[in-house]
PDB file of C-alpha atoms in Angstrom:
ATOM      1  CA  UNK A   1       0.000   0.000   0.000  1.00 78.00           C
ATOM      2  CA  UNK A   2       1.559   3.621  -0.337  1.00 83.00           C
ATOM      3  CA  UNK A   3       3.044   5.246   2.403  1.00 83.00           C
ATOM      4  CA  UNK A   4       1.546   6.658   6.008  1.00 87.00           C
ATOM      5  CA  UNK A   5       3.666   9.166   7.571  1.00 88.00           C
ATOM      6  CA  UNK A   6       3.416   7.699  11.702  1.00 92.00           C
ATOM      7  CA  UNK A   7       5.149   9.992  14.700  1.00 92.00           C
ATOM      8  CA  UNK A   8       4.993  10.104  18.134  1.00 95.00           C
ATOM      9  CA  UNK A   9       6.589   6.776  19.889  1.00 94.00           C
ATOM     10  CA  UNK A  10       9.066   6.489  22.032  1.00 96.00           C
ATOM     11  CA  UNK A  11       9.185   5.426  26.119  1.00 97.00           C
ATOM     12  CA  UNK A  12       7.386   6.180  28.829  1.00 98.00           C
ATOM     13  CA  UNK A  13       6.852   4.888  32.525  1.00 98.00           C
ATOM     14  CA  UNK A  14       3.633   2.753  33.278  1.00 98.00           C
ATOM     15  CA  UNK A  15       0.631   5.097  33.745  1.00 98.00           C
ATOM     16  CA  UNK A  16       1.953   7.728  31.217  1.00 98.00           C
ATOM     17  CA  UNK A  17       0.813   8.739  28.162  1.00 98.00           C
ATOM     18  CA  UNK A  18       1.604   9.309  24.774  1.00 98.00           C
ATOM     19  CA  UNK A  19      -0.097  10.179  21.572  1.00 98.00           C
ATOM     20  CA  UNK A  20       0.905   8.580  17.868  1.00 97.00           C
ATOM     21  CA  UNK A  21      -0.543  10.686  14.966  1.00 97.00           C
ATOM     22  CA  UNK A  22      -0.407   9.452  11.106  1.00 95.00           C
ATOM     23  CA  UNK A  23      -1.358  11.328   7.815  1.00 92.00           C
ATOM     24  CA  UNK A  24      -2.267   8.431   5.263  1.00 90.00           C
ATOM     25  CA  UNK A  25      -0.799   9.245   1.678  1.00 85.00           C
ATOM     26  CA  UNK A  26      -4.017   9.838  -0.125  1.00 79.00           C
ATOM     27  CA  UNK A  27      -6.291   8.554   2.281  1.00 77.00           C
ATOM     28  CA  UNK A  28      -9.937  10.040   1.533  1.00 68.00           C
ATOM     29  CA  UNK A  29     -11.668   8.784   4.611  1.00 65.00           C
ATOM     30  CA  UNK A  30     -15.342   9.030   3.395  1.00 72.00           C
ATOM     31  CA  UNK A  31     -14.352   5.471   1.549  1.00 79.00           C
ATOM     32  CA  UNK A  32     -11.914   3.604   3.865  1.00 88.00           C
ATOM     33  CA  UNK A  33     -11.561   2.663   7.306  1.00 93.00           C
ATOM     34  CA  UNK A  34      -8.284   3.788   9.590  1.00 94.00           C
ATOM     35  CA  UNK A  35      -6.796   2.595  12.533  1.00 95.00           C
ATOM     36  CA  UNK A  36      -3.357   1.504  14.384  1.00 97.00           C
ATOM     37  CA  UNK A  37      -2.486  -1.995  14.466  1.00 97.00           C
ATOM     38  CA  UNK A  38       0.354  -3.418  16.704  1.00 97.00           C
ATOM     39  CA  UNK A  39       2.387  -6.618  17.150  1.00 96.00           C
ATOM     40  CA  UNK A  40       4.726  -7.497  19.500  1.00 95.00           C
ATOM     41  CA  UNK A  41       6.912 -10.570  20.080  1.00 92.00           C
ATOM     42  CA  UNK A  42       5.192 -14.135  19.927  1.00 91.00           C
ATOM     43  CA  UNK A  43       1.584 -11.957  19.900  1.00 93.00           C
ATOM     44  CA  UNK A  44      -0.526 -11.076  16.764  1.00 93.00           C
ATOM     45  CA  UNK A  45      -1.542  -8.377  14.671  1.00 95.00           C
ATOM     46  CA  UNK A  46      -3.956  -6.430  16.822  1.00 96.00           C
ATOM     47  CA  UNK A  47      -6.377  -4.145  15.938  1.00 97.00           C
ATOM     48  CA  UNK A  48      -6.154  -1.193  18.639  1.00 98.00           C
ATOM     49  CA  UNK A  49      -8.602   1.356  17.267  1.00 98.00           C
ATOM     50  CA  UNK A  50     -10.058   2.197  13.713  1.00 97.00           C
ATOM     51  CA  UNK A  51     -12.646   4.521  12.746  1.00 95.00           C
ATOM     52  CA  UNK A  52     -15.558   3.163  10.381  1.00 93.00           C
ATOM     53  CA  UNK A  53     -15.808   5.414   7.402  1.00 89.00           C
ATOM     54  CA  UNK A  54     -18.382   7.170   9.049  1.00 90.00           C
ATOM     55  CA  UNK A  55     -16.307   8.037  11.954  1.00 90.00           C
ATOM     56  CA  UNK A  56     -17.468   5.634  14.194  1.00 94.00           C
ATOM     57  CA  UNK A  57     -14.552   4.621  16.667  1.00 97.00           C
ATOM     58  CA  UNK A  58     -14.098   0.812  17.800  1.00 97.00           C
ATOM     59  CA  UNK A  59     -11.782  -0.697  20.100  1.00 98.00           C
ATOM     60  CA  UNK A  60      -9.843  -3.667  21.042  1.00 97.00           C
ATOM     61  CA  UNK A  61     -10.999  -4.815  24.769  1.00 97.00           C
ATOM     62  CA  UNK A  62      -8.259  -4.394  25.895  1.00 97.00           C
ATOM     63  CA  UNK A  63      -7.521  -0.984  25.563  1.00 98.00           C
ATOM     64  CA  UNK A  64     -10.535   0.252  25.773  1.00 97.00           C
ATOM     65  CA  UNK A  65     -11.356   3.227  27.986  1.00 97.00           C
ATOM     66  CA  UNK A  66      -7.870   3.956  27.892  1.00 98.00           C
ATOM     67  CA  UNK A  67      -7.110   4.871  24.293  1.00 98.00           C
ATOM     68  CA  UNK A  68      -9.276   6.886  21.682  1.00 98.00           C
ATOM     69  CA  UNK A  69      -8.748   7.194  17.943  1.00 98.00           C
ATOM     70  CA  UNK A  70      -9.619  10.657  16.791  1.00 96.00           C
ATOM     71  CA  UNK A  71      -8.816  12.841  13.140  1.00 92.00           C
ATOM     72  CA  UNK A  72      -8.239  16.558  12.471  1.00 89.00           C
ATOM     73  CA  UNK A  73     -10.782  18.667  10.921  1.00 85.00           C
ATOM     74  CA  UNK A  74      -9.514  17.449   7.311  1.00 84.00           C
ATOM     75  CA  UNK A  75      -9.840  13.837   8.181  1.00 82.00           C
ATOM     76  CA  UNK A  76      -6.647  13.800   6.628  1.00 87.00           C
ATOM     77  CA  UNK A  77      -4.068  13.098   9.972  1.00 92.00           C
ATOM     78  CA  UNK A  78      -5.315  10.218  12.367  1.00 94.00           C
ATOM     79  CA  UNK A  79      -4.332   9.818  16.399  1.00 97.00           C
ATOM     80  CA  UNK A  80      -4.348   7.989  18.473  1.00 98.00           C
ATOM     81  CA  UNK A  81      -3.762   8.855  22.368  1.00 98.00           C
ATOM     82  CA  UNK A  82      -2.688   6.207  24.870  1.00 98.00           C
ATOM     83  CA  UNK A  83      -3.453   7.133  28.333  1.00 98.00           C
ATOM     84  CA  UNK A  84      -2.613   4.530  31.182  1.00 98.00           C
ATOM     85  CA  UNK A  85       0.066   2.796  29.440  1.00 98.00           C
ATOM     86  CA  UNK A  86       0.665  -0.492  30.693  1.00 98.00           C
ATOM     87  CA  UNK A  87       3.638  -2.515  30.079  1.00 97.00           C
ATOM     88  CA  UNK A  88       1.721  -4.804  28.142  1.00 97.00           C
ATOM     89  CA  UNK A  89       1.066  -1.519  25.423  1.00 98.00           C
ATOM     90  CA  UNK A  90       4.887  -2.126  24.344  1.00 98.00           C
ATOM     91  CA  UNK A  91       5.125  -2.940  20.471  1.00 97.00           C
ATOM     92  CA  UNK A  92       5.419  -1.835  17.475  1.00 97.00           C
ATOM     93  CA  UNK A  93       2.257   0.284  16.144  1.00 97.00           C
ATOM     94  CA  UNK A  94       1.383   0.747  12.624  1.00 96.00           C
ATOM     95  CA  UNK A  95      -1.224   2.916  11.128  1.00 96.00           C
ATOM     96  CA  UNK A  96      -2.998   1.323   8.329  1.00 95.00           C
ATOM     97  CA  UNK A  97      -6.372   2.246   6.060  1.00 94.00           C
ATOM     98  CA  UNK A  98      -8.589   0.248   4.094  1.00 92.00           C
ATOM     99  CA  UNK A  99     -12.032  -0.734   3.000  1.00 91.00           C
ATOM    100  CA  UNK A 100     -12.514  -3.189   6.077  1.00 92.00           C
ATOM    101  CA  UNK A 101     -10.346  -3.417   9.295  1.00 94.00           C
ATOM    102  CA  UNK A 102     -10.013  -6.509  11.170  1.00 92.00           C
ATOM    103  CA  UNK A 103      -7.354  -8.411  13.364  1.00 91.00           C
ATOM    104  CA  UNK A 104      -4.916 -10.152  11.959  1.00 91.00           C
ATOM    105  CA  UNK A 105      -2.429 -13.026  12.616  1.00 91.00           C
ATOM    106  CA  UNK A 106       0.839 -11.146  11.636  1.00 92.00           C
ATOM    107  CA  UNK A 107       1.887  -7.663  10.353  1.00 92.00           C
ATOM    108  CA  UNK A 108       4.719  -8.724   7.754  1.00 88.00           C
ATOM    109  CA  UNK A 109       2.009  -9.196   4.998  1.00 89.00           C
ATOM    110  CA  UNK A 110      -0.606  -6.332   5.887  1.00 90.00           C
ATOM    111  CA  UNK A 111       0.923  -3.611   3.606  1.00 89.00           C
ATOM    112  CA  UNK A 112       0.736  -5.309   0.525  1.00 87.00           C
ATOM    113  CA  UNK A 113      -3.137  -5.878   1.792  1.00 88.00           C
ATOM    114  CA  UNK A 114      -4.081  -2.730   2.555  1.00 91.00           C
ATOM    115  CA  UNK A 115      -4.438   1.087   1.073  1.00 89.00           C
ATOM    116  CA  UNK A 116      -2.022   2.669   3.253  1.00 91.00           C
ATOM    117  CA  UNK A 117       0.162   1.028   6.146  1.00 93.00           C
ATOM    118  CA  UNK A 118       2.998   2.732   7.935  1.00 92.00           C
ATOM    119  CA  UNK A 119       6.555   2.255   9.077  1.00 92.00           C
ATOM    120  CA  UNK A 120       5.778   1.693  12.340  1.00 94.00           C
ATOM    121  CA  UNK A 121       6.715   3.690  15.182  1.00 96.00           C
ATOM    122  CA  UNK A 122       7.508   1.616  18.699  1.00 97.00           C
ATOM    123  CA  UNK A 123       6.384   2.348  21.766  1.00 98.00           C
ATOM    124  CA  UNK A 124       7.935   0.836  25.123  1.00 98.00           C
ATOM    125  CA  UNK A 125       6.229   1.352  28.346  1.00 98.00           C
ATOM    126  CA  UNK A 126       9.134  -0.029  31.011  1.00 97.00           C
ATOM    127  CA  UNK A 127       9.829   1.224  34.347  1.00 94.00           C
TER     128      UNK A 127
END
């Protein structure tokens, strides 16, 4: 898929915060889904958050209530703010779009599969 333009991991201490943002090459979001994946070590391809193409957030269980998926004014830059990081948040996040988001087993094949997905930016939430 082309290119999504992710910024904003890095470290932080359980309980903190941090906030990922993404601008989707071409993206028009009245047609496609968009949301952040992640995958760590020996886990799978989650699906964090997306918003339907309607802007109707959805969220994995178990993140919800502490993360929310939002876009700018254009719809053209997604985010996505982690509050109450747990150490269990650590991986690498991706932002992806498409016509349908749903979990997957792995990452490696997902940007070949979908409009957009990103470089990934990691996120490690140690003590």
């Amino acid at each position: 898929g082309a290119p999504a333009a992710e910024s904003g991991g890095g470290s932080v201490q359980p309980g903190g915060s941090l906030t990922l943002s993404c601008t989707p090459s071409g993206f028009s979001s009245g047609n496609s889904e968009v949301g952040w994946y992640r995958q760590s070590t020996g886990k799978t391809c989650e699906l964090v958050a997306a918003l339907s193409k309607y802007g109707t957030p959805r969220y994995s269980p178990s993140v919800e209530g502490r993360f929310s998926i939002s876009q700018n004014s254009a719809r053209n830059t997604v985010y996505l703010q982690m509050n109450y990081l747990k150490s269990e948040d650590t991986a690498e996040y991706y932002c992806a779009t498409g016509h349908t988001l749903i979990p997957r087993l792995d990452c490696v094949d997902a940007p070949y599969e979908y409009d957009n997905w990103g470089q990934g930016t990691q996120v490690t939430v140690s003590s």
